[in-house]
Structure formats: C-alpha cells, structure tokens
C-alpha cells in the first residue's frame, strides 16, 4: 500500500460529506467562529423544522391534495397556486410538500436500515478481530468499490416499483461508511483501561460489547447515520427520477422531478425549480446540523483540521 | 512501483469476483423471469414445450452456481453474454457506447479539474473576503443539488430559453455524425457533469491551499519577499496538488453516478445511460457487465491516483 501522511487513499474514504465537513470545520475557526456556528445551527434547525412541519401539515390540511385537473395544466406560479401546477394540473405547492414527506420518510427509514446494519457489522468486526474482521472489511471495501447509485439500481431492478426495493437499495449500499466508523471506534475502545479491567475481572466478550462498547459507539453511529440522510434523499430522488424508484403515482420529490422533465421541455421550469428548491433546502439544513454536531462530538477532528 | 501496481491488480481480483457473484445472486433471487423478456407478449402463444426448449437453450434451467461458472468462464474467454434488452451481444453494446461515455466523462472531469483549481485558488488567495465567502457558499449549495436538477435547469435556460445549444442527443435529427455536431451536443452535458463534480474539488483545493500557506517553505518564501503571485502559484499550490490528485482518483464513484444521471437526461448514447435501460428491462447480463466495468473504473482510479502520488512526491513510498 502507498503510505501518505494523513491522506487515506482507499476508495470511499473521501466521501463527499467528509471533505465538506472538513471545509466547514475550517471556516468555523477564528474570531467569532463559535458565534457564527451557533447562528448557522439556529438557521439550519429552524429551516428544517419549518419544512418538516409544512410537509406534515399542508398536504393533510389541504382540501384537495393531488387532484388532477386538465383545465389547469402547467399554470405558472400565481396567487392561487404559489408553485404553479404540473402537467396533470395538480397544485405543485401541496404536491411538493407531500413529496417531501414521502422522500424524507423513505430516506429516514433507509438510513435506519444502513445504520443498524453498519453498526452491527462494525461492532462485530471490531470486537472479534482476526480473520472475521479481515473478511468483513474486504466486504466493506468491495461495497465501496461499486458506485452506490449503480449498486442501488441493480437492487431496485429486482423488485421494480415497490417501496421496499427503494429502501433496501439505499439501505444496503450505505452501511459500509457506518461500519467503518463504528469499527475504528471499537478498536480505539478495546484498549481502554476500563475495558481491560472488565476483561480481567472475568467479563465475557458479549458482556463487554453490550456494557462497555455499545454505549460508547451509539453517538458515533447516530452521527454517521444523520450524515447519511442527505445521501439517502439524493438516492431516492435519483432512482425515482430515472423511473426505477417509487411507484409513479406516489408523490415523491424524485417522481415530481421526473414529471418535471417533460414539463421543462414545454417551458414549465417551475415544475423542476420549486420541488428542487425544497429538496436542496432540506438536505442542506440536515447536513448543516450534522456538521455542527460532528464538531461537538469529535472536537479533536476540528482542531486537527483547522490547522 | 511495479510492485504496487501488481499488488493492486491481485487485490482487485477478489473484489471483482465478489461483486459479480453478488450481482449474480441478486439476479437469481429476482422474481423476474428472463424467459418473459425473451418472448415478449408472444409467450402467451408459445407452447409449454417451446418455452421449456428455449429455457434449456438459454441455460436457464441449470442451477445458479453452474450458471455463474458458465458465465464466468464465458467472461474469461471473452464472451460477455447477450444483452436481453438490446438483443445484441454485450461486447457489441460496450464497443458502441463506451467511447461516448469516455468522451463525456473525460471532458467533464477535465472541465471540473481546471475550473476547481482556478476557483479554489482564487478563494484561498482571498480567504475571508467576499469572493471567498461567495465561492464557499455556492460550493456548499451546489453540493446539495442533484446533477439531474442542474441538467434540467441548464436545458431550460441554455437550450429552450436562449436557444444556444441543442436539448439532447448526439446529433440533430437527420444530421450525419460529425465532429462539429458532436461537439455542439457535448457542450451542455459535459459542462453539467463538470459542474456537478466541482464543489468538492473546489472546496478541497481551497482547504489544502490554506493548509499549505502555513507550511515552512511558504513562510520562507514570504520572508524572502517574493511576490504573492509567486508564493501562491509556485510554492503553495504544488504542495496542495498532491492531496488533490488523490481526491480526483477517489471520486470516480461520484463521476460514474453523475454520468448515469447526465447521460440519461441528455439522451447521451453511452454505457451509463445503458445502465438505466438495462435496469428498466431487468437485463441482468448487461447490468452485471456494466457494474463490473464501473467497479474496475473505481479501482483503476484509486490505483492511478496512488501511482501519481508516488511519482509526484518523493516522500511517498511505494512499498509497505
């Protein structure tokens, strides 16, 4: 292997959010850095809260969600339809928020699948060590060597048009990152004095894992899970956009954007612009919150990276 | 160096085997019966005996492990199988489509690299200024925008709004395939692909330049009173380039993802859009080969980055 000081070259190590967080950590230093970080956190939390509330309430309270009206096809944004209407005359404001709800739900569920799988693999790999560790890490390398969207497409092609396929497709491709984080955390913990003390007073492997390792790795696993949410949202939208994801009748951001593709060619740019803006606002606020959280959970990383 | 390359190739074999086995098992578990694809609607007219005969001809009646070994033997002897959705040998599909993907991805990556070096250097140079803040903010925003949204908005503005560039395809309808036609149709997809790859690269160049500014040789250059331009471009930038090369090599997965989405939106006739066609039709022979191709590209990217790192920096050792 090539040895580079502080730069790991294995594929998948430079995952996008990691380098982004690196830069973010860098900008938050200096005078007023803490105040600015607090301001940014406040903004991100309020934007996310607003979006989630709107996604939960608006489609439920709206009188006619998803009503097809061929008299009102592709109306540009106006007082009656703040986001305009789509190619079937559905109000885009309500439909986009309903889509955001579906996309977020799918993303959160699939992230939970990844986080559980990744934590299990990472904890087992880190605490067993030996050949089991080597084998599992080779599997992680192999999963990371396939572009995630491509692997997701392969899985989705199995059970086309079902929600389960999309959840599995995202869940089964993203666990490797969590597994790696959890494994390195476990390896670091294994040599701590309190673990040594437990082992020498006769604690079994399972006991140590449950009582000493799991409580310590849960925050790490949770953090990497939250960092995965924007990825999961992106994968859902990408799969649905390609016509491989959620069933077309279900409003999701990806499905709306897929309809918008036809709309754009007819000049209806708003079918793409508004749902995409909602999507971007959501993912950016989630990754903003995760970045601040990361700096708190892993303060050494910040001091390392601020340079 | 030769040792490094040889070791990586040896390590790549089990990864590729594992990936192909995984895809093969997924295909075997699929409820989708390939025989339906072979026949199409005519399956309803075909007799059971005919269907059984075709099944046997296609080798679909054999157990999964044997089918995998058959397939593997075929691949090793140069027979990649037959694509069910395109009804042609997979090798032909690749030969026809791979050059277009390489052209698009190559141009996109080149654009992204040049653009990021320029913009990233500009941002680091003016660290904390309005230009730096603008670039950093735009970079973070662009990270969150999926490439297909960028592609659709680019079509809406440059093709439909301004009418400068064609909407999609490789040539205008009815035109012969020629360099001018292809170049005109390449501009928008390559620009979108390059733009969608650049935020990470820009932010990374900026960050590693900022780190390089604190190194001794840069401080030394400043102390000797060299001009700022010389200090940034000749002293700091070369140090920052090494991690940048590594990053480019590690970003092949994202390049593949971007290529799938961009090719699909612009109806670019490359292998990446063939992934989508193959998936819609559950065409596993083609999908398996394309997945392996992408995996090989990822491994090759990381190998090339490491080789470049060894060649560029004498401090990096090739053995270990």
Coordinates of C-alpha atoms in Angstrom, one line a residue:
Chain A
X1 CA 0.0 0.0 0.0
X2 CA 1.1 3.5 -0.6
X3 CA 1.8 5.4 2.5
X4 CA 0.6 9.0 2.6
X5 CA 0.8 11.1 5.7
X6 CA -2.7 11.8 6.8
X7 CA -4.3 11.1 3.4
X8 CA -6.0 7.8 3.2
X9 CA -6.3 6.8 -0.4
X10 CA -8.7 3.8 -0.2
X11 CA -11.8 4.3 -2.3
X12 CA -14.7 5.6 -0.4
X13 CA -12.6 7.2 2.3
X14 CA -13.1 10.6 0.8
X15 CA -16.8 10.5 0.9
X16 CA -18.3 13.8 -0.1
X17 CA -19.7 14.8 3.3
X18 CA -16.4 14.2 4.9
X19 CA -14.5 16.7 2.8
X20 CA -17.4 19.1 3.1
X21 CA -17.3 18.8 6.8
X22 CA -13.6 19.4 6.7
X23 CA -14.0 22.7 5.0
X24 CA -16.9 23.7 7.2
X25 CA -14.8 23.0 10.3
X26 CA -12.1 25.1 8.7
X27 CA -14.4 28.1 8.2
X28 CA -15.8 28.0 11.7
X29 CA -12.5 28.9 13.3
X30 CA -11.0 32.2 14.2
X31 CA -12.7 35.1 15.9
X32 CA -16.5 34.8 16.1
X33 CA -16.3 31.3 14.8
X34 CA -18.3 29.9 17.7
X35 CA -21.0 32.6 17.4
X36 CA -21.2 32.1 13.7
X37 CA -21.5 28.3 14.1
X38 CA -24.3 28.9 16.7
X39 CA -26.1 31.2 14.2
X40 CA -25.7 28.7 11.4
X41 CA -27.1 25.9 13.6
X42 CA -30.1 28.0 14.6
X43 CA -30.8 28.8 11.0
X44 CA -30.5 25.2 9.9
X45 CA -32.7 23.9 12.7
X46 CA -35.4 26.5 12.1
X47 CA -35.4 25.9 8.3
X48 CA -35.6 22.1 8.8
X49 CA -38.4 22.5 11.4
X50 CA -40.4 24.7 9.1
X51 CA -40.0 22.3 6.2
X52 CA -40.9 19.2 8.2
X53 CA -43.9 21.0 9.7
X54 CA -45.1 22.2 6.3
X55 CA -44.6 18.7 4.8
X56 CA -46.6 17.1 7.6
X57 CA -49.4 19.7 7.8
X58 CA -50.0 21.2 4.4
X59 CA -50.9 18.0 2.5
X60 CA -53.1 16.9 5.3
X61 CA -55.0 20.1 5.7
X62 CA -55.2 21.0 2.0
X63 CA -58.8 20.5 0.7
X64 CA -57.9 18.6 -2.5
X65 CA -54.4 17.1 -2.4
X66 CA -53.3 15.6 -5.7
X67 CA -56.5 16.4 -7.6
X68 CA -55.9 16.1 -11.3
X69 CA -57.4 19.0 -13.3
X70 CA -56.9 19.0 -17.0
X71 CA -58.4 22.5 -17.2
X72 CA -55.4 23.8 -15.1
X73 CA -52.4 22.2 -16.7
X74 CA -49.0 23.9 -16.3
X75 CA -50.2 27.1 -14.8
X76 CA -47.3 29.4 -13.9
X77 CA -46.9 30.3 -10.2
X78 CA -49.5 32.8 -9.0
X79 CA -51.7 33.7 -6.1
X80 CA -53.9 30.6 -6.4
X81 CA -51.0 28.2 -7.0
X82 CA -47.9 29.5 -5.3
X83 CA -45.6 26.9 -7.0
X84 CA -47.8 26.6 -10.2
X85 CA -49.4 23.4 -11.4
X86 CA -47.8 20.3 -13.0
X87 CA -48.5 18.6 -16.4
X88 CA -51.7 17.0 -14.9
X89 CA -52.9 20.2 -13.4
X90 CA -52.1 19.3 -9.8
X91 CA -51.2 22.1 -7.4
X92 CA -47.4 21.9 -7.0
X93 CA -47.2 23.6 -3.6
X94 CA -49.2 20.8 -2.0
X95 CA -47.8 18.0 -4.1
X96 CA -44.2 19.1 -3.5
X97 CA -44.7 19.2 0.3
X98 CA -46.4 15.8 0.1
X99 CA -43.4 14.6 -2.0
X100 CA -41.0 16.0 0.6
X101 CA -42.8 14.0 3.3
X102 CA -42.5 10.7 1.3
X103 CA -38.9 11.4 0.3
X104 CA -37.9 12.2 3.9
X105 CA -39.7 9.2 5.2
X106 CA -38.1 6.8 2.8
X107 CA -34.7 8.4 3.5
X108 CA -35.0 8.2 7.2
X109 CA -36.2 4.5 7.1
X110 CA -33.4 3.5 4.7
X111 CA -30.8 5.4 6.8
X112 CA -32.0 3.5 9.9
X113 CA -31.5 0.2 7.9
X114 CA -28.0 1.3 7.0
X115 CA -27.2 2.5 10.5
X116 CA -28.3 -0.8 12.1
X117 CA -26.5 -3.0 9.6
X118 CA -23.4 -0.8 9.7
X119 CA -23.3 -0.7 13.5
X120 CA -23.7 -4.5 13.7
X121 CA -21.0 -5.2 11.1
X122 CA -18.6 -2.6 12.6
X123 CA -19.1 -3.8 16.2
X124 CA -18.7 -7.4 15.3
X125 CA -15.7 -6.8 13.1
X126 CA -14.0 -4.5 15.6
X127 CA -14.6 -6.7 18.7
X128 CA -13.9 -10.1 17.1
X129 CA -10.8 -9.0 15.2
X130 CA -8.7 -11.7 13.3
X131 CA -10.0 -13.3 10.2
X132 CA -13.6 -12.3 10.7
X133 CA -12.5 -8.7 10.8
X134 CA -10.4 -9.0 7.7
X135 CA -13.2 -10.7 5.8
X136 CA -15.8 -8.2 6.8
X137 CA -13.5 -5.3 5.9
X138 CA -12.9 -6.8 2.5
X139 CA -16.7 -6.9 2.0
X140 CA -16.8 -3.2 3.0
X141 CA -14.1 -2.4 0.5
X142 CA -16.0 -4.3 -2.2
X143 CA -19.3 -2.5 -1.4
X144 CA -17.4 0.8 -1.5
X145 CA -15.8 0.0 -4.8
X146 CA -19.1 -0.2 -6.6
X147 CA -20.6 3.3 -7.2
X148 CA -23.5 3.4 -4.8
X149 CA -26.1 4.6 -7.3
X150 CA -25.2 1.8 -9.6
X151 CA -25.4 -0.9 -6.9
X152 CA -28.7 0.7 -5.9
X153 CA -30.0 0.5 -9.4
X154 CA -29.1 -3.2 -9.6
X155 CA -31.0 -3.9 -6.4
X156 CA -34.0 -1.8 -7.4
X157 CA -34.2 -3.6 -10.8
X158 CA -35.1 -6.8 -8.7
X159 CA -38.4 -5.6 -7.4
X160 CA -39.3 -2.7 -9.6
X161 CA -41.8 -0.1 -8.4
X162 CA -42.1 -1.2 -4.7
X163 CA -41.2 1.0 -1.7
X164 CA -39.3 -1.9 -0.1
X165 CA -37.0 -2.2 -3.1
X166 CA -36.0 1.5 -2.8
X167 CA -35.5 1.3 1.0
X168 CA -33.3 -1.9 0.6
X169 CA -31.5 -0.3 -2.3
X170 CA -30.5 2.7 -0.3
X171 CA -30.0 0.8 3.0
X172 CA -27.8 -2.0 1.5
X173 CA -25.5 0.4 -0.2
X174 CA -24.8 3.0 2.6
X175 CA -24.0 0.8 5.6
X176 CA -20.3 0.5 4.7
X177 CA -19.5 4.0 5.9
X178 CA -21.1 3.5 9.3
X179 CA -19.4 0.1 9.6
X180 CA -16.0 1.7 9.2
X181 CA -16.7 4.5 11.7
X182 CA -18.0 2.1 14.3
X183 CA -15.2 -0.4 13.8
X184 CA -12.5 2.2 14.3
X185 CA -14.3 3.4 17.4
X186 CA -14.4 -0.1 18.8
X187 CA -10.8 -0.7 18.0
X188 CA -9.9 2.5 19.9
X189 CA -12.1 1.5 22.9
X190 CA -10.8 -2.0 23.2
X191 CA -7.5 -0.9 24.7
X192 CA -9.1 1.4 27.3
X193 CA -8.3 0.6 31.0
X194 CA -11.9 0.1 31.9
X195 CA -12.4 -2.5 29.2
X196 CA -9.1 -4.2 30.4
X197 CA -10.5 -4.1 33.9
X198 CA -13.7 -5.7 32.9
X199 CA -11.9 -8.4 30.9
X200 CA -9.5 -9.2 33.7
X201 CA -12.4 -9.5 36.2
X202 CA -13.9 -12.2 34.1
X203 CA -16.4 -10.4 31.8
X204 CA -17.3 -12.2 28.6
X205 CA -17.0 -10.9 25.1
X206 CA -20.7 -10.3 24.8
X207 CA -20.8 -8.5 28.2
X208 CA -18.0 -6.2 27.2
X209 CA -19.7 -5.5 23.9
X210 CA -23.1 -4.7 25.5
X211 CA -22.0 -2.9 28.6
X212 CA -18.9 -1.0 27.5
X213 CA -18.6 -0.8 23.8
X214 CA -22.2 -0.2 22.6
X215 CA -22.9 2.8 24.8
X216 CA -19.8 4.5 23.6
X217 CA -20.4 3.8 19.9
X218 CA -24.0 4.8 19.7
X219 CA -23.3 8.6 19.4
X220 CA -20.8 7.9 16.7
X221 CA -23.2 5.6 14.8
X222 CA -26.0 8.1 15.2
X223 CA -23.9 10.9 13.9
X224 CA -22.8 9.0 10.8
X225 CA -26.4 8.0 10.3
X226 CA -27.5 11.6 10.3
X227 CA -24.8 12.4 7.8
X228 CA -26.2 9.7 5.6
X229 CA -29.7 11.3 5.4
X230 CA -28.9 13.8 2.7
X231 CA -27.3 10.9 0.7
X232 CA -30.4 8.8 1.1
X233 CA -32.7 11.6 0.0
X234 CA -30.5 12.1 -3.1
X235 CA -30.6 8.4 -3.9
X236 CA -34.4 8.2 -3.6
X237 CA -34.8 11.2 -5.9
X238 CA -32.3 9.9 -8.3
X239 CA -33.8 6.4 -8.5
X240 CA -37.4 7.8 -8.8
X241 CA -36.2 10.4 -11.4
X242 CA -34.8 7.5 -13.5
X243 CA -38.1 5.8 -13.3
X244 CA -36.7 3.0 -11.2
X245 CA -37.8 4.1 -7.7
X246 CA -41.1 4.7 -6.0
X247 CA -44.3 3.8 -7.9
X248 CA -45.1 6.8 -10.2
X249 CA -48.5 7.6 -8.6
X250 CA -46.8 8.2 -5.2
X251 CA -45.8 11.9 -4.8
X252 CA -42.1 12.0 -4.0
X253 CA -39.6 14.7 -4.9
X254 CA -38.0 12.3 -7.4
X255 CA -41.3 11.4 -9.1
X256 CA -42.3 15.1 -9.3
X257 CA -38.9 16.0 -10.9
X258 CA -39.3 13.1 -13.3
X259 CA -42.7 14.6 -14.4
X260 CA -40.9 17.9 -14.5
X261 CA -38.5 16.7 -17.1
X262 CA -41.4 16.6 -19.6
X263 CA -42.6 19.9 -18.2
X264 CA -39.3 21.7 -18.7
X265 CA -39.3 20.8 -22.4
X266 CA -42.7 22.5 -22.6
X267 CA -41.3 25.6 -20.8
X268 CA -42.7 24.9 -17.4
X269 CA -39.5 25.4 -15.4
X270 CA -41.3 25.7 -12.1
X271 CA -42.2 22.0 -12.0
X272 CA -38.5 21.4 -11.5
X273 CA -37.4 24.6 -9.8
X274 CA -39.7 24.6 -6.7
X275 CA -39.5 20.9 -5.7
X276 CA -35.8 21.0 -6.2
X277 CA -35.5 24.1 -4.0
X278 CA -37.4 22.3 -1.2
X279 CA -35.1 19.3 -1.6
X280 CA -32.0 21.4 -1.5
X281 CA -33.1 23.4 1.5
X282 CA -33.9 20.2 3.4
X283 CA -30.6 18.4 2.6
X284 CA -28.5 21.5 3.3
X285 CA -30.2 22.1 6.7
X286 CA -29.7 18.4 7.7
X287 CA -26.0 18.5 6.7
X288 CA -25.6 21.8 8.4
X289 CA -26.9 20.4 11.7
X290 CA -24.8 17.3 11.3
X291 CA -21.6 19.3 10.7
X292 CA -22.1 21.3 13.9
X293 CA -22.9 18.2 15.8
X294 CA -19.8 16.5 14.4
X295 CA -17.6 19.3 15.6
X296 CA -19.1 18.8 19.1
X297 CA -18.8 15.0 19.2
X298 CA -15.3 14.9 17.7
X299 CA -13.6 18.0 18.9
X300 CA -10.1 16.6 18.1
X301 CA -11.1 16.3 14.4
X302 CA -11.9 20.0 14.4
X303 CA -8.5 21.0 15.9
X304 CA -6.8 18.6 13.5
X305 CA -8.5 20.1 10.5
X306 CA -8.5 23.7 11.4
X307 CA -4.7 23.7 11.1
Chain B
X1 CA 6.2 0.9 -8.4
X2 CA 5.7 -2.2 -10.5
X3 CA 5.1 -4.0 -7.2
X4 CA 2.4 -1.5 -6.2
X5 CA 0.6 -2.0 -9.5
X6 CA 0.9 -5.8 -9.3
X7 CA -0.4 -5.9 -5.7
X8 CA -3.4 -3.7 -6.6
X9 CA -4.3 -5.9 -9.5
X10 CA -4.1 -9.0 -7.3
X11 CA -6.3 -7.3 -4.8
X12 CA -8.8 -6.3 -7.5
X13 CA -9.5 -9.9 -8.5
X14 CA -11.4 -10.9 -5.3
X15 CA -13.3 -7.6 -5.3
X16 CA -14.4 -8.1 -8.9
X17 CA -15.3 -11.7 -8.2
X18 CA -17.3 -10.8 -5.1
X19 CA -19.2 -8.1 -6.9
X20 CA -20.1 -10.3 -9.9
X21 CA -21.2 -13.1 -7.5
X22 CA -23.3 -10.7 -5.5
X23 CA -25.0 -9.3 -8.7
X24 CA -25.5 -12.8 -10.0
X25 CA -27.2 -13.9 -6.7
X26 CA -29.4 -10.8 -6.8
X27 CA -30.4 -11.7 -10.3
X28 CA -31.1 -15.3 -9.3
X29 CA -33.3 -14.1 -6.4
X30 CA -35.3 -11.8 -8.6
X31 CA -38.9 -12.7 -9.2
X32 CA -38.5 -11.5 -12.8
X33 CA -38.3 -14.5 -15.2
X34 CA -35.9 -13.7 -18.1
X35 CA -37.9 -16.1 -20.4
X36 CA -40.7 -13.4 -20.5
X37 CA -38.2 -11.0 -21.8
X38 CA -37.0 -13.4 -24.5
X39 CA -40.5 -14.0 -25.8
X40 CA -42.3 -10.7 -25.0
X41 CA -46.1 -10.9 -25.5
X42 CA -45.6 -14.0 -27.6
X43 CA -45.1 -16.1 -24.5
X44 CA -48.9 -16.4 -24.4
X45 CA -48.9 -18.1 -27.8
X46 CA -45.9 -20.3 -27.2
X47 CA -46.4 -23.9 -26.2
X48 CA -45.1 -25.1 -22.9
X49 CA -42.7 -27.4 -24.8
X50 CA -41.3 -24.5 -26.8
X51 CA -40.8 -22.4 -23.7
X52 CA -39.0 -25.3 -22.0
X53 CA -36.8 -25.8 -25.0
X54 CA -35.8 -22.1 -25.1
X55 CA -35.2 -22.2 -21.4
X56 CA -32.8 -25.0 -21.9
X57 CA -31.1 -23.3 -24.9
X58 CA -30.6 -20.2 -22.8
X59 CA -29.2 -22.3 -20.0
X60 CA -31.9 -21.0 -17.6
X61 CA -32.8 -24.5 -16.3
X62 CA -29.4 -25.1 -14.8
X63 CA -28.8 -24.4 -11.1
X64 CA -27.4 -21.0 -10.1
X65 CA -23.8 -22.0 -9.2
X66 CA -23.4 -23.7 -12.5
X67 CA -24.8 -20.7 -14.4
X68 CA -22.4 -18.5 -12.5
X69 CA -19.4 -20.7 -13.5
X70 CA -20.7 -20.8 -17.1
X71 CA -20.9 -17.0 -17.2
X72 CA -17.5 -16.6 -15.5
X73 CA -15.9 -19.0 -18.0
X74 CA -17.5 -17.0 -20.8
X75 CA -16.2 -13.7 -19.5
X76 CA -12.7 -15.0 -19.1
X77 CA -12.7 -16.3 -22.6
X78 CA -14.0 -13.0 -24.0
X79 CA -17.7 -13.9 -24.3
X80 CA -19.7 -11.3 -22.2
X81 CA -23.1 -12.8 -22.9
X82 CA -26.1 -11.4 -24.8
X83 CA -28.0 -8.3 -23.7
X84 CA -31.7 -9.1 -23.5
X85 CA -33.0 -5.6 -23.7
X86 CA -30.9 -4.6 -26.7
X87 CA -30.9 -8.1 -28.2
X88 CA -27.3 -7.9 -29.1
X89 CA -24.0 -9.3 -27.6
X90 CA -22.9 -7.3 -24.6
X91 CA -19.5 -6.8 -26.2
X92 CA -21.1 -5.0 -29.2
X93 CA -23.1 -2.7 -26.9
X94 CA -19.9 -1.8 -25.0
X95 CA -17.9 -1.3 -28.2
X96 CA -20.5 1.1 -29.5
X97 CA -21.3 3.0 -26.3
X98 CA -18.1 3.1 -24.2
X99 CA -16.3 5.6 -26.4
X100 CA -19.1 8.1 -25.9
X101 CA -19.1 7.7 -22.2
X102 CA -15.3 8.1 -22.1
X103 CA -15.6 11.3 -24.2
X104 CA -18.3 12.8 -22.0
X105 CA -16.7 11.7 -18.6
X106 CA -13.2 12.8 -19.8
X107 CA -14.4 16.2 -20.9
X108 CA -16.5 16.6 -17.7
X109 CA -13.6 15.7 -15.4
X110 CA -11.1 17.9 -17.3
X111 CA -13.5 20.8 -17.0
X112 CA -14.1 20.2 -13.3
X113 CA -10.4 19.9 -12.6
X114 CA -9.4 23.1 -14.4
X115 CA -12.4 25.0 -13.0
X116 CA -11.8 23.9 -9.4
X117 CA -8.1 24.6 -9.5
X118 CA -8.8 28.2 -10.7
X119 CA -11.8 28.9 -8.4
X120 CA -10.3 27.1 -5.4
X121 CA -7.0 29.0 -5.7
X122 CA -8.9 32.3 -6.0
X123 CA -11.0 31.5 -2.9
X124 CA -7.9 30.6 -0.8
X125 CA -6.0 33.6 -2.0
X126 CA -8.8 35.9 -0.8
X127 CA -9.5 33.9 2.3
X128 CA -12.3 35.5 4.4
X129 CA -13.0 38.1 1.7
X130 CA -16.4 38.4 0.0
X131 CA -15.2 36.4 -3.0
X132 CA -14.1 33.6 -0.8
X133 CA -17.4 33.6 1.1
X134 CA -19.4 33.7 -2.1
X135 CA -17.4 30.7 -3.6
X136 CA -17.6 28.7 -0.4
X137 CA -21.4 29.3 0.0
X138 CA -22.0 28.5 -3.7
X139 CA -19.9 25.3 -3.3
X140 CA -21.9 24.1 -0.3
X141 CA -25.2 24.9 -2.0
X142 CA -24.2 23.1 -5.2
X143 CA -23.2 20.0 -3.2
X144 CA -26.8 19.6 -2.3
X145 CA -28.3 20.0 -5.8
X146 CA -28.6 16.7 -7.6
X147 CA -26.9 16.6 -11.1
X148 CA -30.2 15.9 -12.9
X149 CA -31.7 19.1 -11.5
X150 CA -28.7 21.1 -12.7
X151 CA -29.1 19.3 -16.1
X152 CA -32.8 20.2 -16.4
X153 CA -32.3 23.8 -15.3
X154 CA -29.4 24.1 -17.9
X155 CA -31.7 22.7 -20.6
X156 CA -34.4 25.2 -19.6
X157 CA -32.1 28.1 -19.7
X158 CA -29.5 27.4 -22.4
X159 CA -31.5 25.2 -24.8
X160 CA -35.0 26.4 -24.5
X161 CA -34.7 29.9 -23.0
X162 CA -31.7 31.2 -25.0
X163 CA -31.7 28.6 -27.8
X164 CA -27.9 28.4 -27.9
X165 CA -27.4 24.7 -27.6
X166 CA -29.3 21.5 -28.5
X167 CA -31.5 19.9 -25.9
X168 CA -30.3 16.3 -26.1
X169 CA -28.8 13.5 -28.3
X170 CA -25.6 13.2 -30.2
X171 CA -26.6 14.9 -33.4
X172 CA -29.6 16.9 -34.7
X173 CA -32.4 14.8 -36.1
X174 CA -31.4 13.6 -39.6
X175 CA -27.8 15.0 -39.5
X176 CA -24.8 12.8 -40.2
X177 CA -22.5 12.0 -37.3
X178 CA -19.6 14.5 -37.5
X179 CA -17.2 16.3 -35.1
X180 CA -19.0 19.6 -35.3
X181 CA -22.4 18.1 -34.5
X182 CA -21.0 16.0 -31.6
X183 CA -19.0 19.0 -30.2
X184 CA -22.2 21.1 -30.2
X185 CA -24.1 18.4 -28.4
X186 CA -21.3 17.7 -26.0
X187 CA -21.0 21.2 -24.5
X188 CA -24.1 21.1 -22.2
X189 CA -23.7 17.6 -20.8
X190 CA -20.0 18.0 -20.2
X191 CA -20.5 21.3 -18.6
X192 CA -23.2 20.0 -16.3
X193 CA -21.2 16.9 -15.4
X194 CA -18.1 19.0 -14.7
X195 CA -20.1 21.5 -12.6
X196 CA -21.8 18.7 -10.6
X197 CA -18.3 17.3 -9.8
X198 CA -16.6 20.6 -8.9
X199 CA -18.0 21.7 -5.5
X200 CA -16.0 19.0 -3.6
X201 CA -12.9 19.7 -5.7
X202 CA -13.1 23.5 -5.3
X203 CA -13.6 23.3 -1.5
X204 CA -10.8 20.7 -1.3
X205 CA -8.3 22.9 -3.3
X206 CA -9.2 25.8 -1.1
X207 CA -8.7 23.8 2.1
X208 CA -5.4 22.2 1.1
X209 CA -4.1 25.6 -0.1
X210 CA -5.0 27.1 3.2
X211 CA -3.1 24.3 4.9
X212 CA -0.1 24.8 2.6
X213 CA 0.0 28.5 3.4
X214 CA 1.1 27.6 7.0
X215 CA 4.0 25.4 5.9
X216 CA 7.5 26.4 6.5
X217 CA 8.6 26.7 2.9
X218 CA 5.7 29.1 2.2
X219 CA 6.6 31.2 5.2
X220 CA 10.2 31.2 4.0
X221 CA 9.2 32.3 0.5
X222 CA 7.1 35.1 2.0
X223 CA 10.0 36.1 4.3
X224 CA 12.3 36.4 1.3
X225 CA 9.9 39.0 0.0
X226 CA 8.7 37.0 -3.1
X227 CA 5.7 38.4 -4.8
X228 CA 2.3 37.0 -3.6
X229 CA 1.6 35.5 -7.0
X230 CA 4.9 33.5 -7.0
X231 CA 4.3 32.4 -3.4
X232 CA 0.8 31.1 -4.1
X233 CA 1.3 29.6 -7.5
X234 CA 4.9 28.3 -7.2
X235 CA 5.3 27.5 -3.6
X236 CA 1.9 26.7 -2.0
X237 CA -0.1 25.3 -5.0
X238 CA 2.4 22.4 -5.8
X239 CA 2.1 21.2 -2.1
X240 CA -1.7 21.4 -2.3
X241 CA -1.8 19.5 -5.6
X242 CA -0.8 16.1 -4.1
X243 CA -3.9 15.5 -2.0
X244 CA -5.9 16.9 -4.9
X245 CA -4.7 14.2 -7.2
X246 CA -5.6 11.6 -4.6
X247 CA -9.0 13.1 -4.3
X248 CA -9.7 13.0 -8.0
X249 CA -8.8 9.3 -8.0
X250 CA -11.1 8.7 -5.1
X251 CA -14.0 10.5 -6.8
X252 CA -14.6 8.0 -9.7
X253 CA -17.7 6.6 -8.0
X254 CA -19.3 10.1 -8.0
X255 CA -18.2 10.6 -11.6
X256 CA -20.0 7.4 -12.5
X257 CA -23.1 8.5 -10.6
X258 CA -23.0 11.8 -12.4
X259 CA -22.5 10.2 -15.8
X260 CA -25.6 7.9 -15.3
X261 CA -27.8 10.9 -14.5
X262 CA -26.4 13.3 -17.1
X263 CA -26.4 10.7 -19.9
X264 CA -30.0 9.8 -19.1
X265 CA -31.2 13.4 -19.1
X266 CA -29.4 14.4 -22.3
X267 CA -30.1 11.0 -24.0
X268 CA -26.4 10.6 -24.5
X269 CA -25.8 7.2 -26.1
X270 CA -23.1 6.0 -23.6
X271 CA -22.8 3.0 -21.3
X272 CA -24.1 5.0 -18.3
X273 CA -27.5 5.5 -19.8
X274 CA -27.4 1.8 -20.9
X275 CA -27.4 1.1 -17.1
X276 CA -30.8 2.7 -16.8
X277 CA -32.1 0.9 -19.9
X278 CA -30.8 -2.4 -18.7
X279 CA -32.3 -1.9 -15.2
X280 CA -35.8 -0.9 -16.5
X281 CA -35.8 -4.1 -18.6
X282 CA -34.2 -6.3 -15.8
X283 CA -31.5 -7.1 -18.3
X284 CA -29.0 -8.7 -15.9
X285 CA -26.4 -9.9 -18.4
X286 CA -25.8 -6.3 -19.5
X287 CA -26.2 -4.9 -15.9
X288 CA -23.7 -7.3 -14.5
X289 CA -21.0 -6.4 -17.0
X290 CA -21.7 -2.6 -16.6
X291 CA -21.4 -2.9 -12.8
X292 CA -18.1 -4.7 -13.1
X293 CA -16.9 -2.1 -15.6
X294 CA -17.8 0.7 -13.1
X295 CA -16.1 -1.2 -10.2
X296 CA -13.0 -1.7 -12.4
X297 CA -13.0 2.0 -13.1
X298 CA -13.2 2.9 -9.4
X299 CA -10.3 0.6 -8.6
X300 CA -8.3 1.9 -11.6
X301 CA -9.0 5.5 -10.4
X302 CA -7.6 4.8 -7.0
X303 CA -4.6 3.0 -8.4
X304 CA -3.8 5.8 -10.8
X305 CA -4.1 8.3 -8.0
X306 CA -1.6 6.3 -5.9
X307 CA 0.8 5.9 -8.8
X308 CA 0.6 9.7 -9.5
X309 CA 1.2 10.4 -5.8
X310 CA 4.4 8.2 -5.8
X311 CA 5.6 9.8 -9.0
X312 CA 4.9 13.4 -7.8
X313 CA 6.1 13.2 -4.3
X314 CA 9.4 11.6 -3.4
X315 CA 8.4 11.4 0.3
X316 CA 5.7 8.9 -0.5
X317 CA 7.0 5.3 -0.6
X318 CA 5.5 2.7 -2.9
X319 CA 6.1 -0.2 -0.7
X320 CA 4.5 -1.1 2.6

